[in-house]
Amino acid sequence: MPRRSLELPPTHRTLICVALPGLAISSEGGQLTTQGLEGFYRGGRRLLSRCRVRVAGREPLAVHARMVSADRARFVGTVRAASDAGPDPDVIVERIRHADGTERITLHSSAVRPLRLPLEVSLGTDLAELGAVAAGNAGRELPATVHDTGMRWSSPVGHTVVTATPPPTDALASAGLLRWEFELPPGGTRTVELKVGADGTGIGRAAGHSAARPLAAAHARGDDPRVGPLLRTCIDDLQALMMRDPAHPSDVYLAAGAPWRCGPAPAEALAAARMVLPLGTRLAGSTLRALARTQLDGAGPQFGRLPGPMRHMGAGLPPSCTGIEATLLFPVLLAEARRWGLAEQEVAELLPAAERCLHWLRTAAREGPFLPDPGPAGLLRCETQAHAHRAAILGADLLDAYGRPGAAELREWAGELRLRFRVDFWADDRSGGRPAAARTRDGRLIPQLGSGSAHLLDTGLLGAGTCAPGLLDKVQTEQLARLLGGPGLDSGWGLRTLGVKEASYNPFGHRAGAVSVQETAVAVAGLAVAGYEKEAASLLGGVLAAAETFEYRIPEMYAGEQRVEGSTPLPHPAACRPAAVAAAAGVHLLTSLAGIRPDAPAGTVALSPVRSAPLGEIGLTGLRVAGHAFSVRVSRLGLAMVEEAADALQLGV
């Protein structure tokens, strides 16, 4: 039996076209050669692994490769076809590759006389699962048969058909070869279109590209030229990562990221939907409905919890259960989506699922003020307490709004948690102390400093544009702001997941020192609300600089090496790109500058912009508040002005 590889193939130099369930993964050269992850995929299965082009008997020299959009890449190569052409290439070979299974190959002639050009495309596949490809166990290529105007491959797990337009002059099944003979006049072009799919009609329409797009097509403009392409690319990536609930196709939610995590990830889906509420509430509503169907029922301590996989937390901490995070995020997203304008009928239909989440919270925390990990020796995590406290406060607000019982009990528990947390989770030291990352059941603190502490600043949105109370007092909040903005955590490219002075620090460790874009955005928004705009601006500037380097398709993480003059952020070789929480974080970073705080049930919206205007003037158009278009501009003086809103929406203080 082949030995399974322990190392994922690197993805940092690949071009990944995404329109789930379709993927097209390519090297910078453009040829699909069966190496690494290369190929067209649908639903995690590789439909085509080889697509090599030869023109006039030779492979084009690759000169350019770039993403055109989230689902499309462009490759350009050159060929010297005429024997007397000198050093200049006289044929340009352009390939446009789509995640939907379409590839267009266009030959452009710049020769001074007509050219007779043979075009050959060599095709092949193994019909392997992505996991097997990543582990190096893809298997051999399957034999091809000539089918209609292309090729067909079959195996016990399925089949693939590639059709070509125009039909090839010759087809050789034993080599998987399609061949054309073209006559190109000076300046002439010829195009061949290939369609890859189970039936030759392509991979299919993506969930995020339906007629009813779940996210508003917002735009950003301003003094900083990066804001426009950042917002545009983030929305494009989010649309590409949309998945349909198989049992209820009208409901879509976000996959975690490509290429590794194209399936459901409840915590990431909820977190991303929350960060993009300024783009509308449709994604929030459909994500909540899809996840409510997975909620655990029946008697026992797990009643009401959402399922979720374990997440590695780096050295020093055991893995955490993302199902707990998702359970605590569910009522928070529902409560905030209501403030942003989710229809009251939808909220009412989802309220029972939120009540079950809150019931699970009170049951799991019945032995004290803290919410532990499952098990008799369950760890008490700082992040978990932050999520639980926010769920209790916003959940109580939601219950009160619908006249449901339990709000007073949740607020009482949250108040006790605040009092105990400020004492029991604070590790004093000479520099002013820090929130501990975790606490054992016997009272021992694990005081390592990481980006998870940023969640302490994310308190949530209540009515009339007010923010919920936090777990830290004023002095502790000021100290945390200093730590988040200090050189231990602020890499200059964003927030490190672990401080540089910690024993297990690793700049490439995804929970041990790499930059987390999601938690950087959480920190920026929280610091801005708390009034620590200098620290927020530094983290924001770092992510913007990194985003520009990554052509605005932000990876879920990248190395936390310190930024110095002339340097660039180092990519993580196994990071998902695009990633839902990273793309949503880009939206969150920009919209946080305007400080939009809606209360749709009350018909008001308040603005609390970042007064220091770290990016100069910025305008955001095409957002959604209370179901209508909403546009806002923040001036260089840090003053915010609503430029478009629903007629019935009143500007609050």
XYZ file of C-alpha atoms in Angstrom, residues 26-652:
627
model
C -2.765 25.460 -11.882
C 0.921 26.152 -11.725
C 2.244 29.515 -12.924
C 3.242 27.917 -16.233
C -0.362 27.190 -17.147
C 0.178 23.617 -18.310
C -1.625 20.900 -16.352
C 1.009 18.208 -16.014
C -0.455 15.875 -13.298
C 2.079 17.316 -10.827
C 0.945 18.245 -7.331
C -2.664 19.361 -7.124
C -2.985 20.508 -10.739
C -6.301 19.881 -12.414
C -9.999 20.603 -12.743
C -12.090 19.401 -9.770
C -15.752 19.091 -8.956
C -16.970 18.182 -5.483
C -13.456 17.222 -4.469
C -12.824 14.824 -7.375
C -10.230 15.561 -10.061
C -11.955 15.418 -13.421
C -8.892 16.376 -15.476
C -5.263 16.197 -14.365
C -3.416 16.742 -17.661
C -3.970 19.461 -20.243
C -0.716 20.185 -22.091
C -0.643 22.426 -25.135
C 1.871 22.268 -27.967
C 1.946 24.709 -30.877
C 4.005 23.975 -33.958
C 5.545 21.012 -32.146
C 6.715 22.846 -29.008
C 5.342 23.979 -25.682
C 4.758 27.727 -25.381
C 7.220 29.641 -23.249
C 5.263 30.839 -20.201
C 5.553 34.613 -19.760
C 2.522 35.607 -17.677
C 0.000 34.156 -15.242
C -2.545 35.939 -13.082
C -5.986 35.635 -11.548
C -8.556 37.621 -13.508
C -11.283 36.983 -10.944
C -11.952 34.458 -8.203
C -13.078 31.852 -10.718
C -10.837 32.647 -13.688
C -7.110 32.720 -14.512
C -5.225 33.934 -17.575
C -2.001 32.390 -18.869
C 0.107 33.768 -21.702
C 2.902 31.989 -23.529
C 4.872 32.669 -26.699
C 6.107 30.591 -29.613
C 8.559 31.355 -32.427
C 6.784 29.655 -35.320
C 8.464 31.150 -38.414
C 12.015 29.971 -39.023
C 13.147 33.460 -40.035
C 11.367 35.332 -37.223
C 14.617 36.179 -35.429
C 14.574 36.461 -31.639
C 11.016 37.808 -31.477
C 8.141 35.404 -30.854
C 5.475 35.633 -33.520
C 2.663 33.630 -31.901
C 1.012 34.425 -28.583
C -0.814 31.587 -26.865
C -3.482 32.792 -24.429
C -5.337 30.428 -22.120
C -8.348 31.473 -20.042
C -9.173 28.831 -17.423
C -12.460 28.815 -15.505
C -13.408 26.952 -12.350
C -16.628 25.909 -14.130
C -14.617 23.504 -16.298
C -14.101 25.692 -19.358
C -10.757 26.472 -20.963
C -10.282 28.705 -23.999
C -7.011 28.458 -25.921
C -6.418 31.296 -28.368
C -3.566 31.603 -30.864
C -2.659 35.167 -31.937
C -0.334 35.572 -34.912
C 1.873 38.613 -35.362
C 3.821 37.077 -38.239
C 4.192 39.066 -41.474
C 2.918 36.191 -43.602
C 0.321 33.420 -43.186
C 1.205 30.605 -40.785
C 0.129 26.983 -40.826
C 0.021 26.020 -37.145
C -0.701 22.595 -35.696
C -2.229 22.788 -32.205
C -2.052 19.703 -29.987
C -3.729 19.270 -26.595
C -2.753 16.248 -24.534
C -5.408 15.274 -21.965
C -5.588 12.785 -19.107
C -7.122 12.096 -15.727
C -7.045 9.760 -12.743
C -10.494 10.695 -11.327
C -8.835 10.818 -7.894
C -10.180 12.457 -4.752
C -8.447 15.658 -3.686
C -7.357 14.018 -0.431
C -5.655 11.205 -2.309
C -3.981 13.689 -4.653
C -2.683 15.686 -1.683
C -1.324 12.516 -0.066
C 0.444 11.421 -3.252
C -1.905 8.462 -3.742
C -3.779 9.599 -6.833
C -3.105 6.456 -8.855
C -2.376 6.011 -12.534
C -3.994 7.807 -15.425
C -7.054 6.080 -16.842
C -7.267 4.946 -20.475
C -9.163 7.321 -22.750
C -11.660 6.695 -25.488
C -12.623 9.032 -28.304
C -16.036 10.481 -27.560
C -18.013 12.794 -29.828
C -15.707 15.834 -30.313
C -13.319 14.986 -27.497
C -12.306 12.314 -24.993
C -13.919 10.218 -22.266
C -12.495 8.435 -19.193
C -14.370 6.012 -16.942
C -13.754 4.240 -13.646
C -15.923 2.655 -10.927
C -16.168 6.068 -9.193
C -17.377 8.054 -12.198
C -16.459 9.377 -15.586
C -15.164 12.518 -17.272
C -15.859 13.883 -20.724
C -13.935 16.651 -22.457
C -15.598 18.158 -25.514
C -13.884 20.526 -27.929
C -15.181 23.340 -30.126
C -14.388 23.378 -32.997
C -14.059 19.599 -33.381
C -10.435 18.445 -33.661
C -8.944 17.364 -36.971
C -7.547 14.210 -35.339
C -8.067 12.399 -32.019
C -5.738 9.705 -30.658
C -7.198 7.877 -27.650
C -4.018 6.010 -26.685
C -2.266 9.337 -26.008
C -5.341 11.354 -25.020
C -4.408 13.683 -27.871
C -6.590 16.163 -29.750
C -5.077 17.889 -32.794
C -6.048 20.824 -35.033
C -4.480 22.365 -38.131
C -5.018 26.107 -38.341
C -4.259 28.638 -41.064
C -3.537 32.011 -39.456
C -3.270 35.120 -41.620
C -1.086 38.017 -40.391
C -2.775 39.366 -37.279
C -5.224 36.469 -37.248
C -6.534 34.485 -34.260
C -8.008 31.023 -33.719
C -9.703 29.763 -30.550
C -10.394 26.296 -29.213
C -12.798 25.847 -26.298
C -12.629 22.793 -24.060
C -15.402 21.842 -21.631
C -14.672 19.455 -18.777
C -17.468 17.678 -16.951
C -19.228 14.440 -16.217
C -21.294 14.930 -19.360
C -19.143 17.336 -21.335
C -21.209 20.389 -20.494
C -18.910 21.830 -17.850
C -18.607 21.579 -14.115
C -21.816 23.482 -13.438
C -23.155 26.723 -12.043
C -21.710 27.787 -8.733
C -23.885 28.613 -5.724
C -22.458 32.110 -5.426
C -23.120 32.971 -9.058
C -26.878 32.460 -9.074
C -29.218 35.213 -10.160
C -29.971 36.085 -6.511
C -26.505 36.815 -5.135
C -26.446 36.683 -1.334
C -23.937 39.547 -0.959
C -24.358 43.129 -2.106
C -21.940 44.323 -4.783
C -20.501 47.094 -2.617
C -17.684 49.404 -3.698
C -15.004 51.366 -1.888
C -13.164 54.468 -3.020
C -10.889 56.907 -1.269
C -7.520 58.523 -0.835
C -5.902 55.111 -0.432
C -6.101 53.401 -3.838
C -5.974 49.954 -2.233
C -9.432 50.075 -0.682
C -11.296 49.555 -3.971
C -9.493 46.432 -5.182
C -9.425 44.984 -1.662
C -13.195 45.164 -1.194
C -13.870 44.007 -4.751
C -11.563 40.986 -4.448
C -12.872 40.007 -1.021
C -16.482 40.002 -2.238
C -15.441 38.075 -5.359
C -13.703 35.427 -3.236
C -16.666 35.131 -0.878
C -19.053 34.610 -3.800
C -16.752 31.890 -5.119
C -16.777 30.016 -1.795
C -20.575 29.794 -1.537
C -22.043 26.306 -1.110
C -25.636 25.132 -1.250
C -27.288 23.123 1.492
C -27.853 19.827 -0.394
C -31.284 19.279 1.185
C -32.362 22.920 0.803
C -30.640 24.394 -2.283
C -32.042 27.868 -1.715
C -29.885 28.172 1.423
C -26.193 28.901 0.896
C -23.288 29.229 3.280
C -19.547 29.684 3.022
C -16.998 26.912 2.757
C -13.892 27.548 4.843
C -11.427 27.844 1.955
C -9.745 26.337 -1.063
C -8.204 23.969 -1.804
C -8.216 22.064 1.498
C -11.453 23.040 3.188
C -14.198 23.173 0.583
C -16.752 21.523 2.851
C -18.902 22.789 5.721
C -17.073 24.454 8.625
C -19.749 25.823 10.981
C -17.617 28.164 13.116
C -15.924 29.760 10.097
C -19.208 30.027 8.183
C -20.881 31.854 11.075
C -17.898 34.106 11.774
C -17.599 35.103 8.115
C -21.352 35.721 7.748
C -21.195 37.986 10.806
C -18.284 40.041 9.467
C -20.089 40.678 6.171
C -23.428 41.800 7.630
C -22.806 45.243 6.031
C -23.262 43.447 2.682
C -26.742 42.281 3.651
C -28.408 39.702 5.875
C -29.275 37.059 3.273
C -26.088 35.075 3.855
C -26.575 35.253 7.624
C -30.147 33.972 7.361
C -29.338 31.081 5.050
C -26.234 30.106 7.059
C -28.254 30.047 10.280
C -30.998 27.950 8.681
C -28.519 25.449 7.272
C -26.716 25.043 10.599
C -29.920 24.879 12.645
C -30.703 21.649 10.804
C -27.497 20.102 12.149
C -28.169 21.002 15.799
C -27.921 18.064 18.197
C -31.200 17.013 19.796
C -32.334 14.389 22.256
C -31.719 14.242 25.974
C -28.288 14.785 27.465
C -25.636 17.439 27.947
C -25.063 17.882 24.190
C -28.639 18.950 23.475
C -28.587 22.219 21.525
C -24.906 22.142 20.570
C -23.800 22.466 16.964
C -21.352 19.851 15.686
C -17.878 20.885 14.594
C -14.397 19.388 14.184
C -11.504 19.831 16.574
C -9.025 22.639 15.863
C -5.306 22.408 16.575
C -4.275 25.227 18.929
C -0.483 24.931 18.756
C 2.020 23.878 21.394
C 0.953 24.293 25.005
C -2.801 24.005 24.475
C -4.930 20.982 23.572
C -7.166 21.101 20.486
C -10.399 23.047 20.832
C -13.877 22.083 19.672
C -15.111 24.388 16.921
C -18.634 23.131 17.598
C -18.612 25.032 20.887
C -17.517 28.214 19.107
C -20.245 27.725 16.492
C -22.894 27.137 19.172
C -21.951 30.406 20.873
C -21.798 32.303 17.569
C -25.272 31.209 16.470
C -27.344 33.450 18.788
C -24.848 36.283 18.333
C -25.203 36.243 14.544
C -28.984 36.021 14.787
C -29.164 38.949 17.229
C -26.851 41.161 15.159
C -28.463 40.171 11.849
C -31.753 41.396 13.327
C -30.115 44.749 14.082
C -28.869 44.916 10.476
C -32.323 44.186 9.069
C -33.004 40.433 8.957
C -36.759 40.071 8.549
C -38.649 39.576 11.802
C -40.316 36.434 10.426
C -36.927 34.882 9.704
C -35.662 35.810 13.161
C -38.745 34.283 14.768
C -38.295 31.044 12.822
C -34.651 30.785 13.909
C -35.243 31.814 17.507
C -35.952 28.259 18.805
C -32.561 27.097 17.514
C -30.888 30.068 19.222
C -32.736 29.241 22.460
C -31.384 25.693 22.276
C -27.850 27.087 21.894
C -28.362 29.277 24.955
C -29.821 26.335 26.875
C -26.683 24.358 26.065
C -24.542 27.261 27.310
C -26.285 27.426 30.684
C -26.182 23.646 31.042
C -22.474 23.441 30.163
C -21.607 26.277 32.591
C -23.845 25.107 35.426
C -20.926 24.307 37.791
C -19.548 27.848 37.899
C -19.128 31.118 36.089
C -16.769 29.734 33.418
C -17.540 27.616 30.367
C -15.119 24.638 30.240
C -14.030 22.373 27.438
C -15.889 19.034 27.439
C -14.652 16.399 29.864
C -13.958 16.201 33.592
C -10.626 18.042 33.283
C -11.874 20.465 30.644
C -9.683 23.493 30.096
C -11.086 26.977 30.656
C -10.119 28.986 27.572
C -9.978 32.756 27.401
C -11.503 32.819 23.911
C -14.357 30.561 24.963
C -15.264 32.843 27.867
C -15.310 35.826 25.490
C -17.614 33.991 23.058
C -19.845 32.752 25.893
C -20.166 36.177 27.530
C -21.124 37.806 24.217
C -23.644 35.020 23.494
C -25.259 35.506 26.898
C -25.589 39.300 26.594
C -26.806 39.349 22.982
C -28.893 36.233 23.519
C -30.659 37.876 26.459
C -31.319 40.930 24.299
C -32.839 38.660 21.650
C -35.018 36.790 24.137
C -36.362 40.043 25.570
C -37.234 41.322 22.104
C -39.541 38.330 21.551
C -40.876 38.022 25.081
C -39.115 34.734 25.696
C -38.007 33.618 29.185
C -34.412 33.226 30.351
C -32.926 36.664 29.670
C -32.508 37.636 33.330
C -30.717 34.383 34.127
C -28.294 34.882 31.221
C -27.493 38.453 32.258
C -26.929 37.386 35.856
C -24.537 34.651 34.733
C -22.709 37.081 32.409
C -22.325 39.573 35.265
C -20.771 36.931 37.513
C -18.492 35.857 34.670
C -17.248 39.443 34.263
C -16.407 39.784 37.945
C -14.595 36.461 38.183
C -12.829 36.719 34.831
C -11.147 40.015 35.690
C -9.523 38.330 38.690
C -9.127 34.673 37.770
C -7.943 35.127 34.155
C -5.574 38.026 34.664
C -1.883 37.168 34.943
C -0.015 39.962 36.731
C 3.566 40.782 35.773
C 5.955 43.734 35.879
C 4.746 45.097 32.565
C 1.156 45.462 33.688
C -0.193 41.951 33.227
C -2.039 40.116 30.495
C -5.118 37.958 30.010
C -4.162 34.302 30.330
C -4.764 32.130 27.280
C -6.377 29.496 29.503
C -6.877 28.294 33.044
C -6.842 24.709 34.258
C -9.579 23.362 36.521
C -7.161 23.457 39.496
C -6.542 27.172 38.974
C -3.207 27.144 37.128
C -2.899 29.911 34.524
C -1.451 29.374 31.052
C -0.289 32.941 30.491
C 0.981 32.770 26.926
C 0.198 35.842 24.837
C -1.623 35.303 21.573
C -4.093 36.823 19.148
C -6.997 34.980 20.769
C -7.102 37.726 23.386
C -8.432 40.074 20.670
C -11.824 38.390 21.083
C -12.082 40.049 24.497
C -12.600 43.341 22.644
C -15.362 41.936 20.407
C -18.372 42.529 22.625
C -21.217 42.629 20.102
C -23.940 45.077 19.027
C -27.001 45.929 21.098
C -29.880 48.316 20.378
C -29.582 52.022 19.585
C -26.058 51.496 18.268
C -24.580 50.632 21.651
C -21.946 47.955 22.174
C -22.316 45.235 24.790
C -20.145 45.360 27.931
C -16.825 43.534 27.835
C -15.127 41.058 30.133
C -12.234 43.409 30.976
C -12.292 46.556 33.047
C -10.941 49.880 31.732
C -7.394 49.400 33.028
C -7.162 45.850 31.681
C -8.549 46.957 28.311
C -5.866 49.643 28.077
C -3.171 47.087 28.877
C -4.524 44.639 26.293
C -4.539 47.415 23.672
C -0.891 48.109 24.453
C -0.048 44.419 24.044
C -1.963 44.033 20.771
C -0.224 47.103 19.362
C 3.205 46.144 20.681
C 6.050 44.465 18.765
C 5.369 41.094 20.362
C 2.067 40.644 18.535
C 1.996 43.333 15.819
C 4.288 41.991 13.102
C 3.860 45.019 10.870
C 1.814 42.762 8.546
C -0.950 42.038 11.041
C -1.506 40.287 14.351
C 0.589 37.231 15.208
C -1.250 34.270 16.681
C 1.500 33.962 19.315
C 3.892 36.541 20.708
C 7.522 36.425 19.605
C 8.787 35.953 23.164
C 6.738 32.826 23.800
C 8.718 29.575 23.972
C 6.860 27.853 21.121
C 6.841 30.851 18.750
C 7.131 29.871 15.093
C 6.487 32.536 12.441
C 4.903 29.863 10.209
C 2.870 28.217 12.988
C -0.819 28.665 12.235
C -1.549 28.998 15.963
C 2.048 29.642 17.028
C 3.065 32.912 15.378
C 1.685 33.201 11.846
C -0.519 36.217 11.119
C -4.241 35.537 11.483
C -6.133 37.964 9.255
C -9.456 37.180 10.928
C -8.183 37.957 14.422
C -6.373 41.043 13.123
C -9.706 42.364 11.856
C -11.352 41.505 15.181
C -8.587 43.408 16.975
C -8.809 46.436 14.672
C -12.569 46.745 15.128
C -12.373 46.184 18.884
C -9.521 48.616 19.395
C -11.322 51.274 17.385
C -14.505 50.885 19.449
C -12.481 51.043 22.677
C -10.773 54.248 21.524
C -7.292 52.884 20.827
C -7.091 54.114 17.267
C -3.288 54.265 16.997
C -2.973 50.532 17.637
C -5.927 49.810 15.343
C -4.413 51.893 12.537
C -1.072 50.091 12.781
C -2.675 46.653 12.454
C -4.943 47.865 9.653
C -2.010 49.307 7.723
C -0.102 46.054 8.053
C -2.897 43.934 6.601
C -3.457 46.412 3.763
C 0.231 46.257 2.848
C 0.155 42.459 2.945
C -3.060 42.346 0.905
C -1.444 44.415 -1.830
C 1.457 41.952 -1.987
C -1.001 39.059 -2.295
C -2.891 40.901 -5.067
C -5.739 41.446 -2.571
C -6.618 37.733 -2.367
C -5.698 37.448 1.311
C -4.608 34.005 2.561
C -6.062 32.671 5.800
C -2.583 33.121 7.301
C 0.958 34.085 6.385
C 4.274 34.213 8.200
C 4.566 36.475 11.217
C 8.104 37.628 10.480
C 8.716 41.231 11.487
C 8.175 43.775 8.743
C 11.242 45.809 7.834
C 11.862 48.327 5.084
C 11.839 46.685 1.675
C 10.454 43.364 2.929
C 7.334 41.499 1.847
C 5.172 39.090 3.841
C 6.158 35.454 3.438
C 3.336 33.168 2.281
C 2.445 30.053 4.236
C 2.894 27.111 1.854
C -0.271 25.324 2.998
C -2.646 28.234 3.606
C -6.080 28.277 2.026
C -6.352 31.067 -0.524
C -9.089 32.137 -0.905
C -10.347 31.653 2.642
C -13.776 32.702 3.878
C -12.733 34.295 7.166
C -9.811 36.129 5.515
C -11.985 37.551 2.735
C -14.699 38.462 5.237
C -12.035 40.077 7.426
C -11.119 42.375 4.534
C -14.735 43.550 4.389
C -14.804 43.933 8.177
C -11.618 46.021 8.217
C -12.957 48.564 5.736
C -16.496 48.824 7.077
C -15.139 49.191 10.632
C -13.627 52.521 9.580
C -17.138 53.926 9.272
C -18.361 52.401 12.547
C -21.852 51.605 11.237
C -24.152 50.592 14.094
C -27.681 49.927 12.857
C -30.833 49.142 14.803
C -33.282 48.207 12.067
C -36.151 47.294 14.435
C -35.935 50.801 15.899
C -35.423 52.389 12.466
C -32.096 54.029 13.382
C -28.450 53.836 12.435
C -25.547 55.385 14.343
C -22.076 56.103 13.020
C -18.927 55.925 15.112
C -16.079 56.340 12.612
C -12.378 55.997 13.318
C -11.645 59.663 14.019
C -7.989 59.502 13.041
C -8.998 58.503 9.461
C -5.932 56.260 9.009
C -6.621 55.795 5.280
C -7.689 59.370 4.611
C -11.102 59.866 3.057
C -13.004 56.682 2.264
C -16.419 56.155 0.721
C -18.397 52.909 0.890
C -21.330 52.526 -1.497
C -23.785 49.725 -2.107
C -23.850 48.416 1.474
C -27.141 47.162 2.929
C -28.874 48.336 6.106
C -32.486 47.467 6.920
C -32.848 45.813 3.532
C -31.974 48.932 1.517
C -28.884 50.371 -0.128
C -26.653 52.267 2.280
C -23.663 54.464 1.451
C -21.378 56.328 3.828
C -18.344 58.572 3.511
C -15.704 59.267 6.150
C -13.727 62.467 5.596
C -10.052 63.087 6.229
C -11.125 64.728 9.497
C -12.781 61.508 10.636
C -16.329 62.787 10.178
C -18.903 60.337 8.786
C -21.795 61.255 6.518
C -24.604 59.026 5.268
C -24.983 59.525 1.511
C -27.700 56.946 0.818
C -30.104 55.112 3.114
C -33.680 53.907 3.417
C -36.118 56.785 3.754
C -37.439 55.505 7.081
C -33.984 55.119 8.629
C -33.104 57.858 11.100
C -29.532 58.822 11.947
C -28.841 58.252 15.641
